[in-house]
mmCIF file of C-alpha atoms in Angstrom:
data_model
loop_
_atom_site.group_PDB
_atom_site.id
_atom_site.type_symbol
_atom_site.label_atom_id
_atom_site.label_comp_id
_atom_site.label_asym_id
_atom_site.label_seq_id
_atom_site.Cartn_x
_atom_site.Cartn_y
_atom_site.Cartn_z
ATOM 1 C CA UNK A 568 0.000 0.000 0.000
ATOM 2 C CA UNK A 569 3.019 2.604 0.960
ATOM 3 C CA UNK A 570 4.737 1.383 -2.240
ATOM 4 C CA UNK A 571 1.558 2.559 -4.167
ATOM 5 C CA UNK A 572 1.199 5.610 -2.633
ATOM 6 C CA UNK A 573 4.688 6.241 -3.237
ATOM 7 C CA UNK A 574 4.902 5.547 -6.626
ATOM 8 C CA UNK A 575 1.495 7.307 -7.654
ATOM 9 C CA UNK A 576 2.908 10.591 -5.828
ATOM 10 C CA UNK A 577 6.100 10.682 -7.351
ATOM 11 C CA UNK A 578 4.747 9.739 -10.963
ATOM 12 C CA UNK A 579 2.188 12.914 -10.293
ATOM 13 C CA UNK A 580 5.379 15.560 -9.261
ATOM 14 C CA UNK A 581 7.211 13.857 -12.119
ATOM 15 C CA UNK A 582 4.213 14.167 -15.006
ATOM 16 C CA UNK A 583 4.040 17.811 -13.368
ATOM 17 C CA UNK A 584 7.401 18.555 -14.389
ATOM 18 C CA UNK A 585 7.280 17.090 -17.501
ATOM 19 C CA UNK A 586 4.241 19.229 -18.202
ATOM 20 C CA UNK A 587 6.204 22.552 -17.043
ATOM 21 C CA UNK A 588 9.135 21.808 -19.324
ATOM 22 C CA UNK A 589 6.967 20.617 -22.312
ATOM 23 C CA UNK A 590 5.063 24.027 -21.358
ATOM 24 C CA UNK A 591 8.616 25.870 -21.170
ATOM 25 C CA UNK A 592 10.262 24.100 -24.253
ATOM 26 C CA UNK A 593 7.557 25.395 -26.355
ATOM 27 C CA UNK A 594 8.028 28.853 -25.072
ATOM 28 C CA UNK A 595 11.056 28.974 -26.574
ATOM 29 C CA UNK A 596 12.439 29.937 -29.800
ATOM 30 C CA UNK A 597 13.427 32.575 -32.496
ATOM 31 C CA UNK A 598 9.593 33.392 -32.057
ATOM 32 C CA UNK A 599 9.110 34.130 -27.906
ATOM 33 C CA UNK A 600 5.238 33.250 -26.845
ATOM 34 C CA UNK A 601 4.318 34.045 -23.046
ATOM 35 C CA UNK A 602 4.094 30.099 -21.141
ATOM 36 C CA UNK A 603 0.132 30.977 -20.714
ATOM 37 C CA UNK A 604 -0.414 31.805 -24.795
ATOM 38 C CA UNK A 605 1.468 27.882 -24.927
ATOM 39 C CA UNK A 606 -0.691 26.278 -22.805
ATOM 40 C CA UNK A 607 -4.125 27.540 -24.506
ATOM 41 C CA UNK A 608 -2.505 26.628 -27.657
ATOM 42 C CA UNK A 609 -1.481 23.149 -26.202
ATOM 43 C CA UNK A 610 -5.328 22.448 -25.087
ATOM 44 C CA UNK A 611 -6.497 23.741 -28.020
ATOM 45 C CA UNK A 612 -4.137 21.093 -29.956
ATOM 46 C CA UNK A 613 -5.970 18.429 -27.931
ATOM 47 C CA UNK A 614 -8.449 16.535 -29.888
ATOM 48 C CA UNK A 615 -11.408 13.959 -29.455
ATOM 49 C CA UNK A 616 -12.553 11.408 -31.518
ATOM 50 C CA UNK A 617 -15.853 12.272 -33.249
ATOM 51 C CA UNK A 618 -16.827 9.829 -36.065
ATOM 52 C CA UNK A 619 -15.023 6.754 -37.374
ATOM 53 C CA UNK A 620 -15.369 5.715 -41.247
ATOM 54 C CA UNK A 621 -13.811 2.844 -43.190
ATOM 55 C CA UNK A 622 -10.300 3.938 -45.023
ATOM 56 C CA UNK A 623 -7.173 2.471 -46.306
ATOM 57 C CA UNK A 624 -3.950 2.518 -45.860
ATOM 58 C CA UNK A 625 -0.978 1.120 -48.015
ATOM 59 C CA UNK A 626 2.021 -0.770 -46.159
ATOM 60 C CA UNK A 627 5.125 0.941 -46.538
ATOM 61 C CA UNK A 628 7.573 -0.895 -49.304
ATOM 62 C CA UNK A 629 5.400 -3.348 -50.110
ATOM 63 C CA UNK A 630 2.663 -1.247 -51.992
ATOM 64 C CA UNK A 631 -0.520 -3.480 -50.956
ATOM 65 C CA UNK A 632 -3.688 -1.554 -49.381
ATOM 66 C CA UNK A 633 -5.316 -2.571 -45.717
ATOM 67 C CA UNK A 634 -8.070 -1.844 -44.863
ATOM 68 C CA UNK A 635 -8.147 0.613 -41.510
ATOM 69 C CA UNK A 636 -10.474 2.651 -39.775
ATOM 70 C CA UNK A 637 -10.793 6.673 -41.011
ATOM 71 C CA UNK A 638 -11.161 8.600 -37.853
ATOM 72 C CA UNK A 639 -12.824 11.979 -37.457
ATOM 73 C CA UNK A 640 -11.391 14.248 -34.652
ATOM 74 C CA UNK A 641 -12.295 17.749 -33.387
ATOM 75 C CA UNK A 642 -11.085 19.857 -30.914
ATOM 76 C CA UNK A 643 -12.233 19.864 -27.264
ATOM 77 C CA UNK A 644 -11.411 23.243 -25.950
ATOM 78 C CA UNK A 645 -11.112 26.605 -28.511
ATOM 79 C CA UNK A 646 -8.842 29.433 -26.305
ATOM 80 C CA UNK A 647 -8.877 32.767 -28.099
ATOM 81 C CA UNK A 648 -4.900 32.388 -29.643
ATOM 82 C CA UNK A 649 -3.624 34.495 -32.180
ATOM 83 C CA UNK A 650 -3.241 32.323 -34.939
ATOM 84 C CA UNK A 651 0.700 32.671 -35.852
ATOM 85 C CA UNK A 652 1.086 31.629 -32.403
ATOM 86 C CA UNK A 653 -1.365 28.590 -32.702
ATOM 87 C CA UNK A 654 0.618 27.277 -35.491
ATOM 88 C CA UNK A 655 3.800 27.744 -34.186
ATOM 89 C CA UNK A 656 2.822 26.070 -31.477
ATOM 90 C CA UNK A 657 0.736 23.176 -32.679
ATOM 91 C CA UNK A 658 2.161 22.820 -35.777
ATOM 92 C CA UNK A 659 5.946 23.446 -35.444
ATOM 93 C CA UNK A 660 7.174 22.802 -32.116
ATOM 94 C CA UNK A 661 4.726 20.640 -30.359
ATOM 95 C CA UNK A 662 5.545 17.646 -32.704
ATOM 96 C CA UNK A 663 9.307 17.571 -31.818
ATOM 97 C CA UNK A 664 8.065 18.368 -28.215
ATOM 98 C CA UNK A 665 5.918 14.996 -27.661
ATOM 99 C CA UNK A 666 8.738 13.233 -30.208
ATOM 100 C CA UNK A 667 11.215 14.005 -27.502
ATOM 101 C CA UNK A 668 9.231 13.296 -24.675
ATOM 102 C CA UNK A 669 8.213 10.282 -26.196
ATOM 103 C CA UNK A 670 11.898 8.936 -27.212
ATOM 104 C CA UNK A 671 13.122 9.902 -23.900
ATOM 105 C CA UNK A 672 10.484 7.449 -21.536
ATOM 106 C CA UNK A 673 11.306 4.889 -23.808
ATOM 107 C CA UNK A 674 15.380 5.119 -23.807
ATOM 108 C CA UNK A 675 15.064 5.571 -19.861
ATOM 109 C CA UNK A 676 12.640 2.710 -19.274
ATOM 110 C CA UNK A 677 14.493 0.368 -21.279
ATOM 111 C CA UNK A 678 17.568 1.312 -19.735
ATOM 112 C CA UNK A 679 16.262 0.750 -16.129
ATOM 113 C CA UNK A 680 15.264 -2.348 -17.383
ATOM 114 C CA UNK A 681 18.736 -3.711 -18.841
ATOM 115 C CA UNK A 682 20.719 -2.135 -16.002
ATOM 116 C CA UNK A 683 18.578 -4.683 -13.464
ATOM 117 C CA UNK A 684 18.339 -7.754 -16.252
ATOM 118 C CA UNK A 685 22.321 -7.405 -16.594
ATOM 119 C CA UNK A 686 22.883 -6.197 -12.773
ATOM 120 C CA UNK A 687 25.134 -3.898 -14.166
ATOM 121 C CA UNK A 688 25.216 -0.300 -13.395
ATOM 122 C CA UNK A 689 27.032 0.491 -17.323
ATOM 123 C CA UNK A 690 24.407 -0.890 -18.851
ATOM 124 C CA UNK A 691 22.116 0.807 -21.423
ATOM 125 C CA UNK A 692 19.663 0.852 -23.904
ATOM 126 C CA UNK A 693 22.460 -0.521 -26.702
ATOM 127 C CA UNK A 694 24.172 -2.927 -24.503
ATOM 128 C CA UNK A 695 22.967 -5.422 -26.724
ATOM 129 C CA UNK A 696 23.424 -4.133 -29.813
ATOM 130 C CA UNK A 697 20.070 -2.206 -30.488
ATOM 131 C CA UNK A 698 21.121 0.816 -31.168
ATOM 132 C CA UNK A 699 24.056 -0.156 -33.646
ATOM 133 C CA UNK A 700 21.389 -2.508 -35.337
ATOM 134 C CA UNK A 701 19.233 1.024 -35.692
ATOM 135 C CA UNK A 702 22.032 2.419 -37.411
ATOM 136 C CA UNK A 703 23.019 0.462 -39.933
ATOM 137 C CA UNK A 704 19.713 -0.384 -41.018
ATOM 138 C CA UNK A 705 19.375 3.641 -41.259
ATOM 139 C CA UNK A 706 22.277 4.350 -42.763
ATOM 140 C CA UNK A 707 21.673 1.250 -45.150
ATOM 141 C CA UNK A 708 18.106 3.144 -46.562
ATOM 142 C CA UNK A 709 19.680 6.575 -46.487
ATOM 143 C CA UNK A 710 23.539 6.003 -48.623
ATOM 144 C CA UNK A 711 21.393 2.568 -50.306
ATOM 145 C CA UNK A 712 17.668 3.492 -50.859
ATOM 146 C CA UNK A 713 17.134 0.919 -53.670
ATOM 147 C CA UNK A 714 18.903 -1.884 -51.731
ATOM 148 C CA UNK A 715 16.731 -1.905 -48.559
ATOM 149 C CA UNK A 716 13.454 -3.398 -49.308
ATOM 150 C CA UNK A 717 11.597 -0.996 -46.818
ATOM 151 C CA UNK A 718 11.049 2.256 -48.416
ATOM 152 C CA UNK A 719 10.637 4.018 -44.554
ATOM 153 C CA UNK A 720 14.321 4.915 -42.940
ATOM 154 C CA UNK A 721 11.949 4.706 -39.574
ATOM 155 C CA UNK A 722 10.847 0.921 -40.984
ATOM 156 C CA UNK A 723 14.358 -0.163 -41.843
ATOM 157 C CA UNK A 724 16.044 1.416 -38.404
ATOM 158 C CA UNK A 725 13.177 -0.581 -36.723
ATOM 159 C CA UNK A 726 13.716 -3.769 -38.453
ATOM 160 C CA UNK A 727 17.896 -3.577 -38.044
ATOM 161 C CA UNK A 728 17.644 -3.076 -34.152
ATOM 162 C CA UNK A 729 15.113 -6.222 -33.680
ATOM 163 C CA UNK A 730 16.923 -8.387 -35.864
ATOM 164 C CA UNK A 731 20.225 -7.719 -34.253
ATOM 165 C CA UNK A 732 18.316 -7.932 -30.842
ATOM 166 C CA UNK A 733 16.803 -11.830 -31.443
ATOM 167 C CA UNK A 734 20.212 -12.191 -33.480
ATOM 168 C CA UNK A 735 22.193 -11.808 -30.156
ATOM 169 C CA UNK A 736 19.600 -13.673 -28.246
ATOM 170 C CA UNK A 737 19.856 -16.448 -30.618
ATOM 171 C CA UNK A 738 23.339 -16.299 -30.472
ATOM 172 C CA UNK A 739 23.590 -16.230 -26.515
ATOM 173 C CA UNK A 740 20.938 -19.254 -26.033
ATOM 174 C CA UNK A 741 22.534 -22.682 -25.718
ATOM 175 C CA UNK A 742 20.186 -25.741 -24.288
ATOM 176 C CA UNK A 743 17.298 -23.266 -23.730
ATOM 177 C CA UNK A 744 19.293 -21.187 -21.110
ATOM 178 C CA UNK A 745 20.667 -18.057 -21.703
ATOM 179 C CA UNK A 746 23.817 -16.537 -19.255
ATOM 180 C CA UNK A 747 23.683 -13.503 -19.048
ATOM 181 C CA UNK A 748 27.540 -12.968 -19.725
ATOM 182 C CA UNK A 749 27.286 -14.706 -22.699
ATOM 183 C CA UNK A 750 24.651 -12.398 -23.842
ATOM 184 C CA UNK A 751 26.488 -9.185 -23.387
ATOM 185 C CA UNK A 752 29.601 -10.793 -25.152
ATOM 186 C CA UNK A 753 27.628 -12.097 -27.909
ATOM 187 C CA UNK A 754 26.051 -8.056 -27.754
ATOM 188 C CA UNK A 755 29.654 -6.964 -28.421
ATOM 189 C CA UNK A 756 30.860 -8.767 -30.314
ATOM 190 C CA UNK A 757 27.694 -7.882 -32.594
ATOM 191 C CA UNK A 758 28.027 -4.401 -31.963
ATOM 192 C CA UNK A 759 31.638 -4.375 -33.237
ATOM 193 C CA UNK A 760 30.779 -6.094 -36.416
ATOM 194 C CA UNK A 761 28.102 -3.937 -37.263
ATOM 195 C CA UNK A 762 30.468 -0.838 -36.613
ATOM 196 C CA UNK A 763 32.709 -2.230 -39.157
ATOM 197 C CA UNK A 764 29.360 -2.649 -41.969
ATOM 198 C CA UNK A 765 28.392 1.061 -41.069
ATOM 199 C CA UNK A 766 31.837 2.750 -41.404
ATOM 200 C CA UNK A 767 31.778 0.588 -45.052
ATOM 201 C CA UNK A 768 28.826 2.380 -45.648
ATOM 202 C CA UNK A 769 29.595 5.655 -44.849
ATOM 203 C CA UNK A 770 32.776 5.584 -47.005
ATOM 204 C CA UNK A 771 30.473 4.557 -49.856
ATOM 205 C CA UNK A 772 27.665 7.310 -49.297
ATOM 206 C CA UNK A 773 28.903 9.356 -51.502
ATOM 207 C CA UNK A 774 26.549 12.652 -50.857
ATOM 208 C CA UNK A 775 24.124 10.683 -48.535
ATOM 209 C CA UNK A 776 26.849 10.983 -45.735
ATOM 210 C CA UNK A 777 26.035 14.070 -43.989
ATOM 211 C CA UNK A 778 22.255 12.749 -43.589
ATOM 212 C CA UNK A 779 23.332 9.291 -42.412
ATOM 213 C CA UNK A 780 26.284 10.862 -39.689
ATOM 214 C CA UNK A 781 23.796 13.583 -38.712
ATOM 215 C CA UNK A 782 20.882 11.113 -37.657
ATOM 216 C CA UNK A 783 23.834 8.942 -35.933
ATOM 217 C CA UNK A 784 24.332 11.803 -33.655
ATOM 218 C CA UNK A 785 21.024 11.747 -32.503
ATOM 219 C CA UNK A 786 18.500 14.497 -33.970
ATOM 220 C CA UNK A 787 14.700 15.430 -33.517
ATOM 221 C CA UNK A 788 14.779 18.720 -36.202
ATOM 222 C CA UNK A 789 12.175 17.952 -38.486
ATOM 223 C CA UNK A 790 9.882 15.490 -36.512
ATOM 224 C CA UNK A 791 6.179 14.858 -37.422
ATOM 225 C CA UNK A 792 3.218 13.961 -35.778
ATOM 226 C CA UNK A 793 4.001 11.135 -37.760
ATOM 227 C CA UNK A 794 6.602 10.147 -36.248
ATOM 228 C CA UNK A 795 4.865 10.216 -32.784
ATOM 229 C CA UNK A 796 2.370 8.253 -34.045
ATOM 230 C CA UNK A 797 5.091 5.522 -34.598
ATOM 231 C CA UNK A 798 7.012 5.731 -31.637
ATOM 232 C CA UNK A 799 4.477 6.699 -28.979
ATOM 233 C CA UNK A 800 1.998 3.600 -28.916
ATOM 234 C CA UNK A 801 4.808 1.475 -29.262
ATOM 235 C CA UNK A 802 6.735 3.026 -26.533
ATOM 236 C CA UNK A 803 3.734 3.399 -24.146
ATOM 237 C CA UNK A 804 2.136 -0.262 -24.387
ATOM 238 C CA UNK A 805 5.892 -1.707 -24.056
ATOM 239 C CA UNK A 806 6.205 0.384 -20.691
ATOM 240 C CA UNK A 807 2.915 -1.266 -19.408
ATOM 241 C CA UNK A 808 4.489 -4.852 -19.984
ATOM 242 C CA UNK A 809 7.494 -3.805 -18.512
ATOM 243 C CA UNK A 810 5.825 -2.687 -15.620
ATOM 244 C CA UNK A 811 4.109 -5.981 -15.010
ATOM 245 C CA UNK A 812 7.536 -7.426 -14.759
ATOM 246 C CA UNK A 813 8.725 -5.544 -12.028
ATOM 247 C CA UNK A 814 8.277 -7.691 -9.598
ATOM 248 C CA UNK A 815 10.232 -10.251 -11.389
ATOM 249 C CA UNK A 816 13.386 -7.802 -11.824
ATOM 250 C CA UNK A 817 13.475 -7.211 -8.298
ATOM 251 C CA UNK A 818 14.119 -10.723 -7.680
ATOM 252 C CA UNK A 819 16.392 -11.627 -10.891
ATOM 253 C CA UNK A 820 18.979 -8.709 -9.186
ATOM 254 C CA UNK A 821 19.253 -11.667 -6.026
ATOM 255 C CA UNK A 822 20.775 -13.752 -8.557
ATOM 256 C CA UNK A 823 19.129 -16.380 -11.116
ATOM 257 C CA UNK A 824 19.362 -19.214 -8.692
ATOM 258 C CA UNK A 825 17.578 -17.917 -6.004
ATOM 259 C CA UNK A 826 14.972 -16.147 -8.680
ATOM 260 C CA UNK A 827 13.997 -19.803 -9.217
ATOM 261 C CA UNK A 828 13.487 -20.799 -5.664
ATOM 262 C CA UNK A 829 10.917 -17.666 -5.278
ATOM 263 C CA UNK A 830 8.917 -18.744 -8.321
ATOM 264 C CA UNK A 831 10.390 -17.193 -11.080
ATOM 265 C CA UNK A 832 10.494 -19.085 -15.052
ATOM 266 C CA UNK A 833 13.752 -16.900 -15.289
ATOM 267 C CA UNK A 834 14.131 -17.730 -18.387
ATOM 268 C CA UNK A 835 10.761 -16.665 -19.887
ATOM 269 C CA UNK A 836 11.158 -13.458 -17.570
ATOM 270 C CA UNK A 837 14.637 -12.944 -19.445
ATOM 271 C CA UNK A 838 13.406 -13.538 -22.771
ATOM 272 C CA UNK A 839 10.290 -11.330 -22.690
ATOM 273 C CA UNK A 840 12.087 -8.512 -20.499
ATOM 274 C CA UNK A 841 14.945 -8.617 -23.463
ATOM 275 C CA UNK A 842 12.514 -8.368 -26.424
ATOM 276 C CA UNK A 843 10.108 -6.025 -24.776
ATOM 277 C CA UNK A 844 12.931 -3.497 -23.674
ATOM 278 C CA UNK A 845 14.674 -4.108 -27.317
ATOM 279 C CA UNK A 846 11.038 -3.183 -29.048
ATOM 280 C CA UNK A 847 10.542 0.104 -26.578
ATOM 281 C CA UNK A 848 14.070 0.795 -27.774
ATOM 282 C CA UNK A 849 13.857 0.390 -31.535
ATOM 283 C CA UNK A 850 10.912 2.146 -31.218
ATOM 284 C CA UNK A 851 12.511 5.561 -29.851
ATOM 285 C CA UNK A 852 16.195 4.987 -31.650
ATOM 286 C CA UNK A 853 14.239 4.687 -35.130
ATOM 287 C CA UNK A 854 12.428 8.172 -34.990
ATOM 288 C CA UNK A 855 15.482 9.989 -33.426
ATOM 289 C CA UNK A 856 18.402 8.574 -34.355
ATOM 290 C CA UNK A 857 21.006 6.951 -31.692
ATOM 291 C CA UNK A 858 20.970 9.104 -28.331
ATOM 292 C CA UNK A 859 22.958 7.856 -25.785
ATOM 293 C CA UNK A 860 23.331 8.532 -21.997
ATOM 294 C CA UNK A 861 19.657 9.142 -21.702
ATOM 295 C CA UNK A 862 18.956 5.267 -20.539
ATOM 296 C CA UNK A 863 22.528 5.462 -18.997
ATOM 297 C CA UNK A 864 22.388 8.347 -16.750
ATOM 298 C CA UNK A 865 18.340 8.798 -15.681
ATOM 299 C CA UNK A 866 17.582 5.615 -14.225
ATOM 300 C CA UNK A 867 20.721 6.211 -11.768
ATOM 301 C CA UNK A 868 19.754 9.602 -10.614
ATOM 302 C CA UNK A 869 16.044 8.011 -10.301
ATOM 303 C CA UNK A 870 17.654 5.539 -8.816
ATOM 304 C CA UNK A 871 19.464 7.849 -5.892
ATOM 305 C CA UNK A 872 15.914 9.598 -5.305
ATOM 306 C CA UNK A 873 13.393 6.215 -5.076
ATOM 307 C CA UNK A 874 15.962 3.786 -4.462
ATOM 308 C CA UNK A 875 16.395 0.864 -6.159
ATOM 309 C CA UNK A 876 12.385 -0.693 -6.114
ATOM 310 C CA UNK A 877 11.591 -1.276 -9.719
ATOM 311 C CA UNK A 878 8.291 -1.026 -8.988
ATOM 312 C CA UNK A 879 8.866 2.687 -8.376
ATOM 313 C CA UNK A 880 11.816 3.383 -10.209
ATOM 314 C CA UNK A 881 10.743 2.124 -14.074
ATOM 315 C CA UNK A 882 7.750 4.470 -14.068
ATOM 316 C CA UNK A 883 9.725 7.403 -12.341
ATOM 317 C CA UNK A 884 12.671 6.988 -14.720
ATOM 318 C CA UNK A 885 10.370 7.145 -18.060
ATOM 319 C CA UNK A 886 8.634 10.546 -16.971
ATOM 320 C CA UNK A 887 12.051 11.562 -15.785
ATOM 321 C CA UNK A 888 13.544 10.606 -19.148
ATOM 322 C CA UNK A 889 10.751 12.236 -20.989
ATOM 323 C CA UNK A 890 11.607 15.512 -19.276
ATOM 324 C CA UNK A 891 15.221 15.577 -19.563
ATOM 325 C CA UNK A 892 15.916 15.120 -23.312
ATOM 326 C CA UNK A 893 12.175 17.682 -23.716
ATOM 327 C CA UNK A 894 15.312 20.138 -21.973
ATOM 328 C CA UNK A 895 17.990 18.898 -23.813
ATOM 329 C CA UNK A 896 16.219 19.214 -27.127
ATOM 330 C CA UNK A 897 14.909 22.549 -26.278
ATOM 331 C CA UNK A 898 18.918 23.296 -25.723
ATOM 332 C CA UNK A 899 19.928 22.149 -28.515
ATOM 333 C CA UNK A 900 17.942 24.399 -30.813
ATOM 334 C CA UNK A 901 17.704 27.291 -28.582
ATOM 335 C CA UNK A 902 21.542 28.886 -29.515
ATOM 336 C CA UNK A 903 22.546 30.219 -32.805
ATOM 337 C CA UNK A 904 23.062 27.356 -35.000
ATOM 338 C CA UNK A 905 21.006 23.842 -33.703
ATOM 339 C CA UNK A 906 22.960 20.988 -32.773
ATOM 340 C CA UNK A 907 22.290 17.014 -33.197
ATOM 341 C CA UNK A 908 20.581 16.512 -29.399
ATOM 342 C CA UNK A 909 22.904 13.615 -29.592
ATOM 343 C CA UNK A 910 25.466 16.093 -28.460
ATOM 344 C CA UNK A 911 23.782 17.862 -25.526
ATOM 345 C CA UNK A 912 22.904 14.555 -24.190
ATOM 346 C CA UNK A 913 26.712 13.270 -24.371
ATOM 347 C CA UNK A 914 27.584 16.784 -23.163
ATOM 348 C CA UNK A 915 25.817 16.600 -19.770
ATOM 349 C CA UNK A 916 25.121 13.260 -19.662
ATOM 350 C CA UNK A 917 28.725 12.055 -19.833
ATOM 351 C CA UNK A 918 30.319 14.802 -16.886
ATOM 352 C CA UNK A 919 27.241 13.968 -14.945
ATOM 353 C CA UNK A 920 28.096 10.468 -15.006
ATOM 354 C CA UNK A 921 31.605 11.066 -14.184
ATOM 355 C CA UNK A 922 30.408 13.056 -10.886
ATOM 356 C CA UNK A 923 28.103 9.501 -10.127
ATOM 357 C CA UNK A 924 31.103 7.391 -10.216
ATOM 358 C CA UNK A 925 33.678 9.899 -8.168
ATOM 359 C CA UNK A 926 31.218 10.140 -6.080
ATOM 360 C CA UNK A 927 30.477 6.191 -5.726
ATOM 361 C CA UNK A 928 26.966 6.269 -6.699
ATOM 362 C CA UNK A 929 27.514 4.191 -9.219
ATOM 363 C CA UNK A 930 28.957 0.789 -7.824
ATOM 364 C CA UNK A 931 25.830 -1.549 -7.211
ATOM 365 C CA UNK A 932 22.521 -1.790 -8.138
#
């Protein structure tokens, strides 16, 4: 009941502040609007569903036509908002707003959840490969459109980090059982192959290779609602799963032996805390490119606030996530010439972590 309480309370000061900074981010820019101008404009971006018709949709790269529903939205509140403002708001910046917030609770969920599954405090998002599997399947549909048989860069980033996910899985699993050194040797030894196939590819770019070293570093310029609608549902349902695993990830950190003894199919738990936290991963690293220290670095300052519980600390790590790279982002475009978020992240992230370990924060889980 107290860990209910306590989770609930510091999910609501977390969404809070998540709110403020989206609130604050939007603020912000060559065009300055007043934070209560952005937060009519906000509501008046929020939208109900109103009728629902049959449409159609065609997969990407494969040309064939689904049939989905066609639904009707309109807008549930109408604030008097000038209307440059409303656009700017709405329009421009609230789509890389929620894209940021939305990559960010994924990287730092899935990072909470490898740093418990591995028991390792350097763990991250990419420990397995992931992110490198994002990458080249990026780079591959950016320097080698006609090559890649998905004609999305999102698809093809998507596809490259599962494969190489299940790859390394597959690689690691010997007489059903996985160890988990095993895994994160198999998850280098994958991620230093794949290094070697993207630097090929970037030497053979030709005049694709700013675009494919500029969405390596990690960008959200440009983002869509589109994109959110990719990354978000993904991102949010493979949270909720996550979070029914908790339990189960407090007891894997006592070791796998004793995991057993309480009741826990550790492998199953392995397997579907591995692919769940590689999905919520591909998910974020295919909109935005590969971000690091944002599953590295949040989950151990969460971690140093709630403690180590990851009943409370997965959903306080996501919101907390969401908020910081909302803050880096809005850094990143906010000086003279916009830089890959990538950077601001590995910027503070990076001395930040450095003060963690001096200060031995950063020893145990």
């Amino acid at each position: 009941m107290f860990r209910s309480i306590r989770t609930a309370s510091w999910s609501a000061g977390l969404t809070a502040l998540l709110v403020a900074v989206v609130v604050g981010s939007a603020a912000l820019g060559p065009v300055r609007i007043d934070p209560l101008t952005v937060a009519m404009a906000i509501l008046n971006a929020v939208v109900v569903p109103s009728s629902v018709t049959a449409g159609s949709a065609t997969i990407p790269g494969l040309g064939v036509a689904v049939p989905v529903p066609d639904v009707q939205y309109v807008p549930l509140f109408s604030f008097d908002v000038p209307k440059t403002h409303q656009i700017i708001v709405a329009d421009v910046r609230l789509p890389r707003i929620a894209l940021a917030a939305t990559v960010g609770f994924a990287l730092a969920a899935a990072g909470t959840v490898m740093q418990g599954f591995f028991r390792n405090p350097l763990a991250d998002p990419s420990i397995i490969g992931v992110s490198s599997g994002a990458a080249a399947g990026a780079v591959a549909a950016i320097a080698f459109p006609l090559l890649v048989p998905f004609g999305s860069l999102h698809l093809s980033a998507f596809v490259g980090a599962l494969v190489t996910a299940f790859l390394v899985y597959a690689i690691a699993t010997e007489g059903g059982r996985t160890p988990v050194a095993t895994l994160l040797l198999a998850g280098v030894a994958i991620q230093a192959f794949l290094g070697a196939l993207i630097s090929y590819m970037l030497v053979h770019s030709g005049e694709s290779l700013r675009q494919a070293v500029i969405w390596m570093m990690g960008h959200l310029n440009n983002s869509s609602w589109s994109d959110v609608g990719f990354a978000l549902p993904v991102a949010i349902v493979g949270v909720l799963v996550l979070g029914a695993y908790t339990r189960e990830l407090n007891v894997l950190l006592l070791g796998e032996e004793d995991a057993y003894h309480l009741g826990v199919d550790v492998e199953q738990t392995k397997f579907l805390l591995l692919a769940i936290a590689s999905i919520v991963t591909a998910a974020g690293v295919a909109v935005a490119g590969v971000i690091g220290f944002v599953g590295l670095v949040v989950p151990h300052m969460m971690r140093l606030i709630v403690g180590p519980d990851h009943r409370v600390l997965l959903p306080t790590s996501a919101l907390a996530g969401a908020s910081f790279l909302v803050a880096t982002d809005t850094i990143a475009r906010a000086g003279p010439a916009e830089v890959p978020v990538g950077i601001v992240t590995a910027a503070l992230g990076a001395p930040f972590f450095l003060f963690l370990l001096t200060r031995r924060e950063v020893h145990s889980l």
